[in-house]
Coordinates of N, CA and C and ligand atoms in Angstrom, one line a residue:
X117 N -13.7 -25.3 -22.7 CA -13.1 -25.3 -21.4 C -14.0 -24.6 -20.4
X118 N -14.2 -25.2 -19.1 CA -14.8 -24.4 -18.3 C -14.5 -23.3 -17.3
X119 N -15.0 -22.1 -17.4 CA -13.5 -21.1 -16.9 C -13.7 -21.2 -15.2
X120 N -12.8 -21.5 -14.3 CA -13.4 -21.3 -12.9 C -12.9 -20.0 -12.1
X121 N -13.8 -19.8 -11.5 CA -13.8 -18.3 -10.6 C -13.5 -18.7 -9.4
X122 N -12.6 -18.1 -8.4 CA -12.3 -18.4 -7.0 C -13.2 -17.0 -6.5
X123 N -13.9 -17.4 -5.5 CA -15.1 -16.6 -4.8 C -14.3 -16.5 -3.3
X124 N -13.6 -15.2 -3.0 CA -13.1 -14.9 -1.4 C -13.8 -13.9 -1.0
X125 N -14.9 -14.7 -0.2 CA -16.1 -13.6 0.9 C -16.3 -14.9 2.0
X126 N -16.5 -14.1 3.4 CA -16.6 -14.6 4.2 C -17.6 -14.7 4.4
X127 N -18.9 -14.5 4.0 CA -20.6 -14.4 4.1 C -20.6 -15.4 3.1
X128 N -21.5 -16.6 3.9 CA -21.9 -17.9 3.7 C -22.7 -17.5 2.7
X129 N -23.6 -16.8 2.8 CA -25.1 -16.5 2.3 C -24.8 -15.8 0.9
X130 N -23.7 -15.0 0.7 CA -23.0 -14.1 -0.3 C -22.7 -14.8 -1.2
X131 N -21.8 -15.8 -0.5 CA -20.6 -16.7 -1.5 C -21.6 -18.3 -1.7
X132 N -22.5 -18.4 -1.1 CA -23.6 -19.7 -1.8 C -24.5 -18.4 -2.7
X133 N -24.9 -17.6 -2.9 CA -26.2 -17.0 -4.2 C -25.1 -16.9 -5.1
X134 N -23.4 -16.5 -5.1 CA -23.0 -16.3 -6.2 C -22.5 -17.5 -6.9
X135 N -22.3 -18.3 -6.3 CA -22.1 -20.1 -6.6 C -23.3 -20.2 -7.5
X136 N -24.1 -20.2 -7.0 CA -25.9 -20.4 -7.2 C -25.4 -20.0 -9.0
X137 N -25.6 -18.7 -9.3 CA -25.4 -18.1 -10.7 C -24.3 -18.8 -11.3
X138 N -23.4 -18.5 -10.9 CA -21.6 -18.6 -11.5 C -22.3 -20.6 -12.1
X139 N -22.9 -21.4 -11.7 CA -22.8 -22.7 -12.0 C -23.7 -22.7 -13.1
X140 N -24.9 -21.6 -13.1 CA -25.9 -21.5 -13.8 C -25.4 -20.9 -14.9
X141 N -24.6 -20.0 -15.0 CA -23.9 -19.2 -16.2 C -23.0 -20.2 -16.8
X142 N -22.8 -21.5 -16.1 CA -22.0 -22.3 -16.6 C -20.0 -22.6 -16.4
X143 N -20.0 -22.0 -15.2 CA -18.4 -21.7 -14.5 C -18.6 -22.7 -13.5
X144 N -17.2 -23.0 -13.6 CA -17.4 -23.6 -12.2 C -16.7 -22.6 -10.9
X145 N -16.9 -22.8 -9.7 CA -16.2 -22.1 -8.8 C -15.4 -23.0 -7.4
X146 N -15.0 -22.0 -6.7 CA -13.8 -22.6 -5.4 C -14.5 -21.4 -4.4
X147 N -14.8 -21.6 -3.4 CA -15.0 -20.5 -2.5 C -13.5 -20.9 -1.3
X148 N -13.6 -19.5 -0.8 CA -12.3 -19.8 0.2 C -13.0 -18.3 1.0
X149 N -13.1 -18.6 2.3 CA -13.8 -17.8 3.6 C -12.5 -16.6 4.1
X150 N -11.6 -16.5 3.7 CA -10.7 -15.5 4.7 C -9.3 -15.2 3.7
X151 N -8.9 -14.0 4.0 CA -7.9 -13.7 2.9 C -6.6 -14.4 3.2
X152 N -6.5 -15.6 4.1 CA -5.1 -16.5 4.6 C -5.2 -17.7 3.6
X153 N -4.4 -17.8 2.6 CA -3.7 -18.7 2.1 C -4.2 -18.6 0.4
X154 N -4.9 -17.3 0.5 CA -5.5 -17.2 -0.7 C -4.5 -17.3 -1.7
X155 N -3.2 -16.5 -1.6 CA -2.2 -16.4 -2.6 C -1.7 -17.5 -2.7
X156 N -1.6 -19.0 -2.0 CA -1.3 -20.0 -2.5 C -2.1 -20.9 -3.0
X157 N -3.2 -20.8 -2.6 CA -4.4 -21.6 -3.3 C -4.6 -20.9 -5.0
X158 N -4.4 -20.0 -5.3 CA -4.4 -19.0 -6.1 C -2.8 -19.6 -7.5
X159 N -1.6 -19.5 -6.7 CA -0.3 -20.1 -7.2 C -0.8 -21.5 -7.3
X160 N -1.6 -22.2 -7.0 CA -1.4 -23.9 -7.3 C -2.5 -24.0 -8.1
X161 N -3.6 -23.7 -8.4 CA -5.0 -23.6 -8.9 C -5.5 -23.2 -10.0
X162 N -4.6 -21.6 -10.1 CA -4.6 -21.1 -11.5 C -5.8 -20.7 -12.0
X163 N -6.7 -20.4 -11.0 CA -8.3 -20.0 -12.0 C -7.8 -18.8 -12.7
X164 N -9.2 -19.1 -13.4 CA -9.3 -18.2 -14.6 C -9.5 -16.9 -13.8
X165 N -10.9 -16.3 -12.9 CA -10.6 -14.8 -12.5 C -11.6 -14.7 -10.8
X166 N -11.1 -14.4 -10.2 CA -10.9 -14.3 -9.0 C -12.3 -12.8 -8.5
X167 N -13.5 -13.2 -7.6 CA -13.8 -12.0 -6.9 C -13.5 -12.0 -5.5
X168 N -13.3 -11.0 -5.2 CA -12.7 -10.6 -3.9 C -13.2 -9.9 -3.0
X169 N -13.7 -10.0 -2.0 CA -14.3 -9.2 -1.1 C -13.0 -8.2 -0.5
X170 N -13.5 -6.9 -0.1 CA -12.7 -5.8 0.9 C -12.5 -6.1 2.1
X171 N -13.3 -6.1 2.9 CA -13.7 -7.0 4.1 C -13.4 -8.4 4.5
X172 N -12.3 -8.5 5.1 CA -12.1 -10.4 4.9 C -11.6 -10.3 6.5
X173 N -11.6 -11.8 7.0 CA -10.8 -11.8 8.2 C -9.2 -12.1 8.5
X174 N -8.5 -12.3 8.7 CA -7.3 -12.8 8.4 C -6.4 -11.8 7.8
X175 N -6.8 -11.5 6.5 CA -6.1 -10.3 5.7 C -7.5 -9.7 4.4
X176 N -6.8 -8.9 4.7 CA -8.1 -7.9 3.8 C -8.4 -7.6 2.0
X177 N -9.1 -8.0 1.6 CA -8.9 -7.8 0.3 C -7.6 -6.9 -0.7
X178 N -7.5 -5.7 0.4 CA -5.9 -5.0 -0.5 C -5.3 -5.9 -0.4
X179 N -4.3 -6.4 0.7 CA -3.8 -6.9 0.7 C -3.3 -8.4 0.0
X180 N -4.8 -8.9 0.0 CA -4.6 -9.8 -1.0 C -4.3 -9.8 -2.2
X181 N -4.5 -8.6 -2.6 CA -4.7 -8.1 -4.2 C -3.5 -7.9 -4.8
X182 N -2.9 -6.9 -3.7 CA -1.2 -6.8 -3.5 C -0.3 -8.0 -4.0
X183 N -0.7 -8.9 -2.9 CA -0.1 -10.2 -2.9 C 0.2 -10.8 -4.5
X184 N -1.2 -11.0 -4.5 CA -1.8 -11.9 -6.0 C -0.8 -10.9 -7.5
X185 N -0.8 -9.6 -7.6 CA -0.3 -8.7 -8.1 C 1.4 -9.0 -8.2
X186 N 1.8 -9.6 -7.4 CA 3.3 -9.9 -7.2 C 3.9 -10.6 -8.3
X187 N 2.7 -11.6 -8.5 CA 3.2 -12.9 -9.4 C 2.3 -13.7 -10.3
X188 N 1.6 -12.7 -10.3 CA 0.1 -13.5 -10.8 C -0.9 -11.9 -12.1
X189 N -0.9 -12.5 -13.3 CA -2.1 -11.2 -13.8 C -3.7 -11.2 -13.5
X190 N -4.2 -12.1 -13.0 CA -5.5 -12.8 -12.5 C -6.4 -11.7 -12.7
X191 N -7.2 -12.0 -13.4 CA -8.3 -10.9 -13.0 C -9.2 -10.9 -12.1
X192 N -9.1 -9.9 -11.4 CA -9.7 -9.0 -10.3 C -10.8 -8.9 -10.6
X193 N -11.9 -9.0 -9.5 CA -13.1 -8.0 -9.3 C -13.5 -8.1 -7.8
X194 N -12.8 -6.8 -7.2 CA -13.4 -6.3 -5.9 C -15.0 -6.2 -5.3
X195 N -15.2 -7.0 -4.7 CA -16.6 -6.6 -3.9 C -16.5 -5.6 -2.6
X196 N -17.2 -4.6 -2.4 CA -17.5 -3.7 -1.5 C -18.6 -3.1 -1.1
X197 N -18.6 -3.3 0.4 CA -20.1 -2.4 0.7 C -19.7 -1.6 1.0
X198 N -18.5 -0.8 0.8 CA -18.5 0.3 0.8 C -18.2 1.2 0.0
X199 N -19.0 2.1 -0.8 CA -19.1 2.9 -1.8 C -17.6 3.9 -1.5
X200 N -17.9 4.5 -0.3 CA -16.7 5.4 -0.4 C -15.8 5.1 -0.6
X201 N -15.3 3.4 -0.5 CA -13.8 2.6 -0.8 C -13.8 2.8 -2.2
X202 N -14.2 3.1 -2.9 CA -14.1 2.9 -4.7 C -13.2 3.5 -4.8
X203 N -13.0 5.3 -4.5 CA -12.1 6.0 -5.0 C -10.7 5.7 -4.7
X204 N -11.2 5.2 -3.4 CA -9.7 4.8 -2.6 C -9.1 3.7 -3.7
X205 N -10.1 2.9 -3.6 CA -9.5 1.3 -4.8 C -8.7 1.9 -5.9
X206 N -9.5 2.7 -6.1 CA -8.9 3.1 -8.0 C -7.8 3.9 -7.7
X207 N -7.9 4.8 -6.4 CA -6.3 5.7 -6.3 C -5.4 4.9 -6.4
X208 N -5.2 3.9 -5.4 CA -4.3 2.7 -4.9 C -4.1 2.3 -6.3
X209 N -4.6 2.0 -7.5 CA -4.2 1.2 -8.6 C -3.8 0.0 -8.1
X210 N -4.4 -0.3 -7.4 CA -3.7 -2.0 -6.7 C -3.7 -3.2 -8.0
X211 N -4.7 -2.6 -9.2 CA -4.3 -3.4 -10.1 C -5.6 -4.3 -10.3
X212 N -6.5 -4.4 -9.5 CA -8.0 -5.0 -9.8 C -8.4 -4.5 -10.9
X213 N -9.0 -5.6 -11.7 CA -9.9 -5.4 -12.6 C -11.2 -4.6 -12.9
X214 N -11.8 -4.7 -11.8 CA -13.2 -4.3 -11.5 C -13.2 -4.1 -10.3
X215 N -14.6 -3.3 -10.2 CA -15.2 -3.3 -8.7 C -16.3 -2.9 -8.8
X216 N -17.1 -4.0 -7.8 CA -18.5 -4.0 -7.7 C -18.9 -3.7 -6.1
X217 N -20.0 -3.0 -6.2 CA -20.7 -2.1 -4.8 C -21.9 -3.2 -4.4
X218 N -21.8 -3.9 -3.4 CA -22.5 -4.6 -2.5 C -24.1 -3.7 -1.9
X219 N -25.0 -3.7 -2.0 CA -25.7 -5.2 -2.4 C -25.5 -5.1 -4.0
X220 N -25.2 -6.4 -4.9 CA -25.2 -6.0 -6.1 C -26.2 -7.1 -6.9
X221 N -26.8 -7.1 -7.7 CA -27.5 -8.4 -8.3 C -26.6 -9.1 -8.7
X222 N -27.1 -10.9 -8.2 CA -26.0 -11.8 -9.2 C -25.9 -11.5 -10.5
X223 N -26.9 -11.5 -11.3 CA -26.7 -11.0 -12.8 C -25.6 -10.2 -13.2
X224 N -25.8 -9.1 -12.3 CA -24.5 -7.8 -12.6 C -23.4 -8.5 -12.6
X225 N -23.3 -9.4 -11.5 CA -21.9 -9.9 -11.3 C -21.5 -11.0 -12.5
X226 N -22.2 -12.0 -12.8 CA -22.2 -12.6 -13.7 C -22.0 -11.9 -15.5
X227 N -22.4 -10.8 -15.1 CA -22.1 -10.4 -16.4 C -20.5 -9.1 -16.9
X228 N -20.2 -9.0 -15.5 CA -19.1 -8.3 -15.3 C -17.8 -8.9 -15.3
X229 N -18.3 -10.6 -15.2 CA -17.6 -12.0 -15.1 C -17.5 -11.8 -16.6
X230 N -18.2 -11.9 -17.1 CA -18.0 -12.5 -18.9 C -17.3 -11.0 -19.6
X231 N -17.7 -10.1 -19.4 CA -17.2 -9.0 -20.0 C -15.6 -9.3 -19.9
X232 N -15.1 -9.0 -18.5 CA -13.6 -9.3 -18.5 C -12.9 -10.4 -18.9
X233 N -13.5 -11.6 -19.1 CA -13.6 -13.2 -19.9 C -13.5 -12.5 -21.3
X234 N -14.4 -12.4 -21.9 CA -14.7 -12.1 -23.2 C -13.3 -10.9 -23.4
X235 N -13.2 -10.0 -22.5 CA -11.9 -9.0 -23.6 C -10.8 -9.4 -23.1
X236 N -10.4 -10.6 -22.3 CA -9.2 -11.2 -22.2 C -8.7 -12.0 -23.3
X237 N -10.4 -12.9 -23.9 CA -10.2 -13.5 -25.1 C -9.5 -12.9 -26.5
X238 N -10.0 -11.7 -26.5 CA -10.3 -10.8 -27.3 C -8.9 -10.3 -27.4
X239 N -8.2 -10.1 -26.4 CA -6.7 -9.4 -26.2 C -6.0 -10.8 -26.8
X240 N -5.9 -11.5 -26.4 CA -5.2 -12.9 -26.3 C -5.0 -13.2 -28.3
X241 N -6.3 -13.4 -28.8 CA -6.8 -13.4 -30.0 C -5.7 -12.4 -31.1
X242 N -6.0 -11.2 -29.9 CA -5.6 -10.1 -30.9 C -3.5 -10.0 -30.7
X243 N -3.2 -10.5 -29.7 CA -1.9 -10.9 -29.8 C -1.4 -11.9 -30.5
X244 N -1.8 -12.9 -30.6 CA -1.6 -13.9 -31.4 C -1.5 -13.7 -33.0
X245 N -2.3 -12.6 -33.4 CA -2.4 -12.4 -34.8 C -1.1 -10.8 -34.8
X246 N -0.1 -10.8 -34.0 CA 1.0 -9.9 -34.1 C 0.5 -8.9 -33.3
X247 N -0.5 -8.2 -33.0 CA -1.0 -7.3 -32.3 C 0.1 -6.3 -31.5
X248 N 0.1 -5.5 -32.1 CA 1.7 -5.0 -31.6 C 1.3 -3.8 -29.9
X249 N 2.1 -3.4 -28.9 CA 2.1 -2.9 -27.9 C 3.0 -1.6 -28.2
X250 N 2.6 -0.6 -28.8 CA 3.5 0.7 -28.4 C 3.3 1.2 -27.3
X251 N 4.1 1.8 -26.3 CA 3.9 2.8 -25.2 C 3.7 4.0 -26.1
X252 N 2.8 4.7 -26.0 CA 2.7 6.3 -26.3 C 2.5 6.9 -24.9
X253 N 2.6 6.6 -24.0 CA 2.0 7.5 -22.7 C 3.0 8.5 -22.7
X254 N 4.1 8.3 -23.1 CA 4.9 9.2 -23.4 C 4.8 10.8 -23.7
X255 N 3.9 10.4 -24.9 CA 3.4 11.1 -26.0 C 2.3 12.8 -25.3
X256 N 1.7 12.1 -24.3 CA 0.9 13.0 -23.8 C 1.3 13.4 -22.5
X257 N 0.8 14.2 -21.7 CA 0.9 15.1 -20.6 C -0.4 15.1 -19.8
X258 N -0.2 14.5 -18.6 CA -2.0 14.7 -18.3 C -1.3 15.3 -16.8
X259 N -2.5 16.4 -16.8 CA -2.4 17.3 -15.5 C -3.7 16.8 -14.7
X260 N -3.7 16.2 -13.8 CA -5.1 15.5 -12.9 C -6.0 16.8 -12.4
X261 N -4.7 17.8 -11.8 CA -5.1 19.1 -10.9 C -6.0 19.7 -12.0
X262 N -5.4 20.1 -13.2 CA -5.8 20.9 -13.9 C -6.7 20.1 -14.9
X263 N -7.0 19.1 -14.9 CA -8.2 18.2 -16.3 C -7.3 18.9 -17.9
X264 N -6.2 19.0 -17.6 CA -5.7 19.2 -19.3 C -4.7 18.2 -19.6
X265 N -4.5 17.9 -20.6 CA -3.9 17.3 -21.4 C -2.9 17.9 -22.5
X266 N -1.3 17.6 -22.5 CA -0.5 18.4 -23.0 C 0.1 17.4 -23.9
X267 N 0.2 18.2 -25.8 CA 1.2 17.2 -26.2 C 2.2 18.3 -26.9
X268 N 3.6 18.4 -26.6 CA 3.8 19.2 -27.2 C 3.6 20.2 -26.7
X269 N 3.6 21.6 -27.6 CA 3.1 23.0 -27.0 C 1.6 23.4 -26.9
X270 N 1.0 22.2 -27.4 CA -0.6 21.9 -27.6 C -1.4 21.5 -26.2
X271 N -2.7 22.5 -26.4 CA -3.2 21.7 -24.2 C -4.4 22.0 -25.0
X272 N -5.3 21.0 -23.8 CA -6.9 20.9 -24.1 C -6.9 21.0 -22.6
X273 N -8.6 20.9 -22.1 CA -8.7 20.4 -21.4 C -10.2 19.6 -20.8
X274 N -10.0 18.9 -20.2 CA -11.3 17.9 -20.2 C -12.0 17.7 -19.3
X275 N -12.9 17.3 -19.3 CA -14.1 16.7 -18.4 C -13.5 16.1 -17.4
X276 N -14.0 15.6 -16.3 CA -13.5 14.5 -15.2 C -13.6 13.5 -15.7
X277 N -14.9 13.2 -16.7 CA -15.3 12.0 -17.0 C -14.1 11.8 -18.1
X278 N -14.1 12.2 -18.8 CA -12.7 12.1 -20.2 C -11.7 12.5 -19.7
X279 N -11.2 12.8 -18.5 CA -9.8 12.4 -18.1 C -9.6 11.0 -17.5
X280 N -10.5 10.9 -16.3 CA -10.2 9.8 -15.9 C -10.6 8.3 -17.2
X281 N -11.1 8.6 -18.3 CA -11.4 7.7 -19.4 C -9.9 7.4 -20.4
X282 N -9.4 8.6 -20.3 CA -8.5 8.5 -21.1 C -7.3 7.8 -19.7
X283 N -6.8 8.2 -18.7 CA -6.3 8.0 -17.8 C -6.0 6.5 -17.8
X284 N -7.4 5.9 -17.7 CA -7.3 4.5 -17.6 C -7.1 3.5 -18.5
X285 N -7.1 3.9 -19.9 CA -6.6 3.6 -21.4 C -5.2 3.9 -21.2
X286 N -4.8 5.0 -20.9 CA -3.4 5.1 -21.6 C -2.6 4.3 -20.5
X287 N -2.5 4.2 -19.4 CA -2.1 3.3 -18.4 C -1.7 2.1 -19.2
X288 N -2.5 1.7 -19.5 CA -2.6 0.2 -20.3 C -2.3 0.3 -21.6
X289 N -1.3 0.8 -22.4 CA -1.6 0.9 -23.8 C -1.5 -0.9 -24.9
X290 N -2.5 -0.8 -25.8 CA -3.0 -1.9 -26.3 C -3.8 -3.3 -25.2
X291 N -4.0 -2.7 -24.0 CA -4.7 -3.8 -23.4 C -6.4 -3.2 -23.9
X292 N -7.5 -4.4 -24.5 CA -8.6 -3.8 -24.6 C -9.6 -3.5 -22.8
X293 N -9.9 -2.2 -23.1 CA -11.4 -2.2 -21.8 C -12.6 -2.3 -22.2
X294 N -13.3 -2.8 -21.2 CA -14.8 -3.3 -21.9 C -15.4 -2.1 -21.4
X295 N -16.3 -2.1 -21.8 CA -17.2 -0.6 -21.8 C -17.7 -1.1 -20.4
X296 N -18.1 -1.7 -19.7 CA -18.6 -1.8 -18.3 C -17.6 -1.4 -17.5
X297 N -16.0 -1.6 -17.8 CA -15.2 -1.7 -16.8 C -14.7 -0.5 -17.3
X298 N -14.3 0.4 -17.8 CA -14.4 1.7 -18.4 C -15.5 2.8 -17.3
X299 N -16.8 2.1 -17.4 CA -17.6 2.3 -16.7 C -16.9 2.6 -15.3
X300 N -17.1 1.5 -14.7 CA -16.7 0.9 -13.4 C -15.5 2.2 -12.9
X301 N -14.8 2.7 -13.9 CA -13.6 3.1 -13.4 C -14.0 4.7 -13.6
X302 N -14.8 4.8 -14.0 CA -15.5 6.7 -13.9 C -16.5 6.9 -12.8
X303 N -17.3 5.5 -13.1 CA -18.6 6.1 -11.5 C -18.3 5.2 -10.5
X304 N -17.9 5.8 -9.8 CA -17.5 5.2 -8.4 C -18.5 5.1 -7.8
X305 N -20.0 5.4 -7.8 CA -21.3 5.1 -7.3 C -22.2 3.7 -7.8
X306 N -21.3 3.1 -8.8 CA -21.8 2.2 -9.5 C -23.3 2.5 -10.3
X307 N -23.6 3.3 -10.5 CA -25.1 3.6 -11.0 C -25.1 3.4 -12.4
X308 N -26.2 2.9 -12.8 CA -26.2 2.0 -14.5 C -26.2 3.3 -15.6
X309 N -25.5 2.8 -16.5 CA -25.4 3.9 -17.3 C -25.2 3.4 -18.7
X310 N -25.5 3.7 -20.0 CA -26.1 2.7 -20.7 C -24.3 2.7 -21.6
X311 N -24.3 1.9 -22.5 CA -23.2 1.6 -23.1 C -22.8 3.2 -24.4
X312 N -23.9 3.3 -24.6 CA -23.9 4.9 -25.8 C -23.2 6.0 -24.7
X313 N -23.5 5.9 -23.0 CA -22.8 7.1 -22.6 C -21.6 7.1 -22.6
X314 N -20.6 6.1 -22.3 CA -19.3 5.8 -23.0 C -19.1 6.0 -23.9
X315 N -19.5 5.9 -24.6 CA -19.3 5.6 -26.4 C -19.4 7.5 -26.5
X316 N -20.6 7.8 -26.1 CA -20.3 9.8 -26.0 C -19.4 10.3 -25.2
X317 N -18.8 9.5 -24.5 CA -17.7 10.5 -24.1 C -16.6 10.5 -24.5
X318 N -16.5 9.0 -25.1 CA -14.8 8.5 -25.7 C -15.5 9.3 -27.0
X319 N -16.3 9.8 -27.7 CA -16.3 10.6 -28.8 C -15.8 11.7 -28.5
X320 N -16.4 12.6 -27.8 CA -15.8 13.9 -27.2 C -14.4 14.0 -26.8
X321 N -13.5 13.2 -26.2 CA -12.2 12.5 -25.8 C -11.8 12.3 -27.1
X322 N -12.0 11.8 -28.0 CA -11.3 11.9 -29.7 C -11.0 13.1 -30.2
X323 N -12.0 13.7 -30.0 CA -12.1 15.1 -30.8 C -11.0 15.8 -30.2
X324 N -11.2 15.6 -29.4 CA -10.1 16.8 -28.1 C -8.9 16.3 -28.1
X325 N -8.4 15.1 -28.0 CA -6.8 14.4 -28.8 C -6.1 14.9 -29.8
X326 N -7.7 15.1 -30.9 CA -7.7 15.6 -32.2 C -6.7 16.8 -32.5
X327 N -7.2 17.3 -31.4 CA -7.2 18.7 -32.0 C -6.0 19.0 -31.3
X328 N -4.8 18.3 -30.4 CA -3.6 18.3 -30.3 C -2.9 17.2 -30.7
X329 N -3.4 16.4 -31.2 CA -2.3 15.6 -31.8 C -3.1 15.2 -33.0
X330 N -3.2 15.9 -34.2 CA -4.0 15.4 -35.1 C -4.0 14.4 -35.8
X331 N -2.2 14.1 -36.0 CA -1.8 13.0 -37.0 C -1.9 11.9 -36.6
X332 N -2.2 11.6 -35.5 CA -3.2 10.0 -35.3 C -3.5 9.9 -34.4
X333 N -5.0 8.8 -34.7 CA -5.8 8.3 -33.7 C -5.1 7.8 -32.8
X334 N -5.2 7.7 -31.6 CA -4.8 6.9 -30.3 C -6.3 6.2 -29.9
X335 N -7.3 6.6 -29.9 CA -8.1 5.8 -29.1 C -9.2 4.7 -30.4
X336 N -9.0 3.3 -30.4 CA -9.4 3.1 -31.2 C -10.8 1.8 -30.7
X337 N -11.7 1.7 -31.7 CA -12.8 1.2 -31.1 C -12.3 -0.4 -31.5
X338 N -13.2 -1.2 -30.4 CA -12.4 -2.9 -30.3 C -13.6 -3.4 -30.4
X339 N -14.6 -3.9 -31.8 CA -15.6 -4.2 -31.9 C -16.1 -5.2 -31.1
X340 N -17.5 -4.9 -30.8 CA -18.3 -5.6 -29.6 C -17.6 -5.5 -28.8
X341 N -16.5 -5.0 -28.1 CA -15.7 -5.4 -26.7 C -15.7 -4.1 -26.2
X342 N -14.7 -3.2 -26.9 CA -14.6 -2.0 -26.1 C -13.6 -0.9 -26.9
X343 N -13.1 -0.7 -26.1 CA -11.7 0.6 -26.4 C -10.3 0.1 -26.0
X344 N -9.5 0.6 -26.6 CA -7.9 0.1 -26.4 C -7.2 1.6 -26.6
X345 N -5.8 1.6 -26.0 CA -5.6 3.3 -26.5 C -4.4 2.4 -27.1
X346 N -3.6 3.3 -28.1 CA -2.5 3.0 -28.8 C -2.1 3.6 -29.8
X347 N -0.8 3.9 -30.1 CA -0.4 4.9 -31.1 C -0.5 4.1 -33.0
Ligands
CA253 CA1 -16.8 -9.3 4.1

């Protein structure tokens, strides 16, 4: 099946180079110029995952996101030229998948495309075979102010980078993250960072779990894909 991507940027020149790739990677696409009618084209259409510009005329990428969020799981991926909007995106939790910092290479985009493809498969896969969903968020205590982590009468406390990692796992428990979007969701500068430095920090983030909740793993590794948190 061929998966299609709905492309909402109002830059001709933007939304024809990402066409350009997206056909070449083998997707098909829908471009749509302004954030007015997106949520219905979106309700009748059904693509597989959706990028979105910040910047739109009509209505503005939150908004749309909001919208889409209402009634729709679609996956997200924010385009922005504006770096300083990242933190804002991620405070909001508006629920996007991703987000990517303008100017960005089609490649990146294309491959940030398949990542989130690939661990939807992967979740899907993994529900089908009983894949069970515990809430444990329960279970822990996270202080943002203070970077600790409380279970019980037990506290650690962590890195920025290993709070906000664990943060965005336990949110989601048993949904898999791909190591890019994991990524995506610690450096809000977008700057490349190789797949092992994740992998060292969700190690460091184990250990420190460890050592207040010893009797089981929560964060567990989702081969070739990524991380899932779960009790
Ligand atoms: Ca724009």
């Amino acid at each position: 099946m061929t998966e299609r991507i709905l492309i909402v940027e109002d830059e001709p020149k933007i939304a024809d180079l990402l066409q350009k790739y997206l056909h070449n990677a083998g997707y098909q696409t829908h471009w749509l110029s302004s954030g007015i009618g997106v949520s219905d084209w979106v309700r009748i259409e059904k693509p597989d995952l959706m990028l979105l510009d910040l910047m739109l005329p009509g209505k503005d990428g939150l908004e749309v996101c909001k919208e889409i969020r209402q009634f729709s799981p679609l996956p997200i991926i924010m385009l922005t030229a504006r770096v300083e909007e990242i933190d804002r995106l991620l405070g909001l939790e508006l629920g996007a998948d991703d987000y990517i910092c303008k100017p960005f290479s089609p490649r990146e985009v294309v491959a940030r495309i398949k990542a989130i493809l690939r661990r939807l498969q992967a979740f899907a896969a993994a529900s089908n075979n009983g894949g069970s969903q515990t809430n444990v968020s329960t279970l822990l205590e996270l202080d943002r102010d203070r970077l600790t982590i409380k279970a019980g009468e037990r506290e650690t406390t962590l890195t920025l980078v290993e709070f906000e990692l664990l943060a965005a796992l336990q949110q989601h428990p048993g949904r898999i993250f791909g190591r890019e979007q994991l990524m995506s969701r610690v450096y809000s500068d977008n700057r490349i960072v190789s797949d092992r430095t994740i992998d060292s920090h969700i190690k460091k983030l184990r250990k420190k779990l460890a050592e207040i909740i010893p009797q089981q793993e929560l964060i567990h590794s989702v081969y070739s894909v990524g991380y899932k948190f779960e009790a």
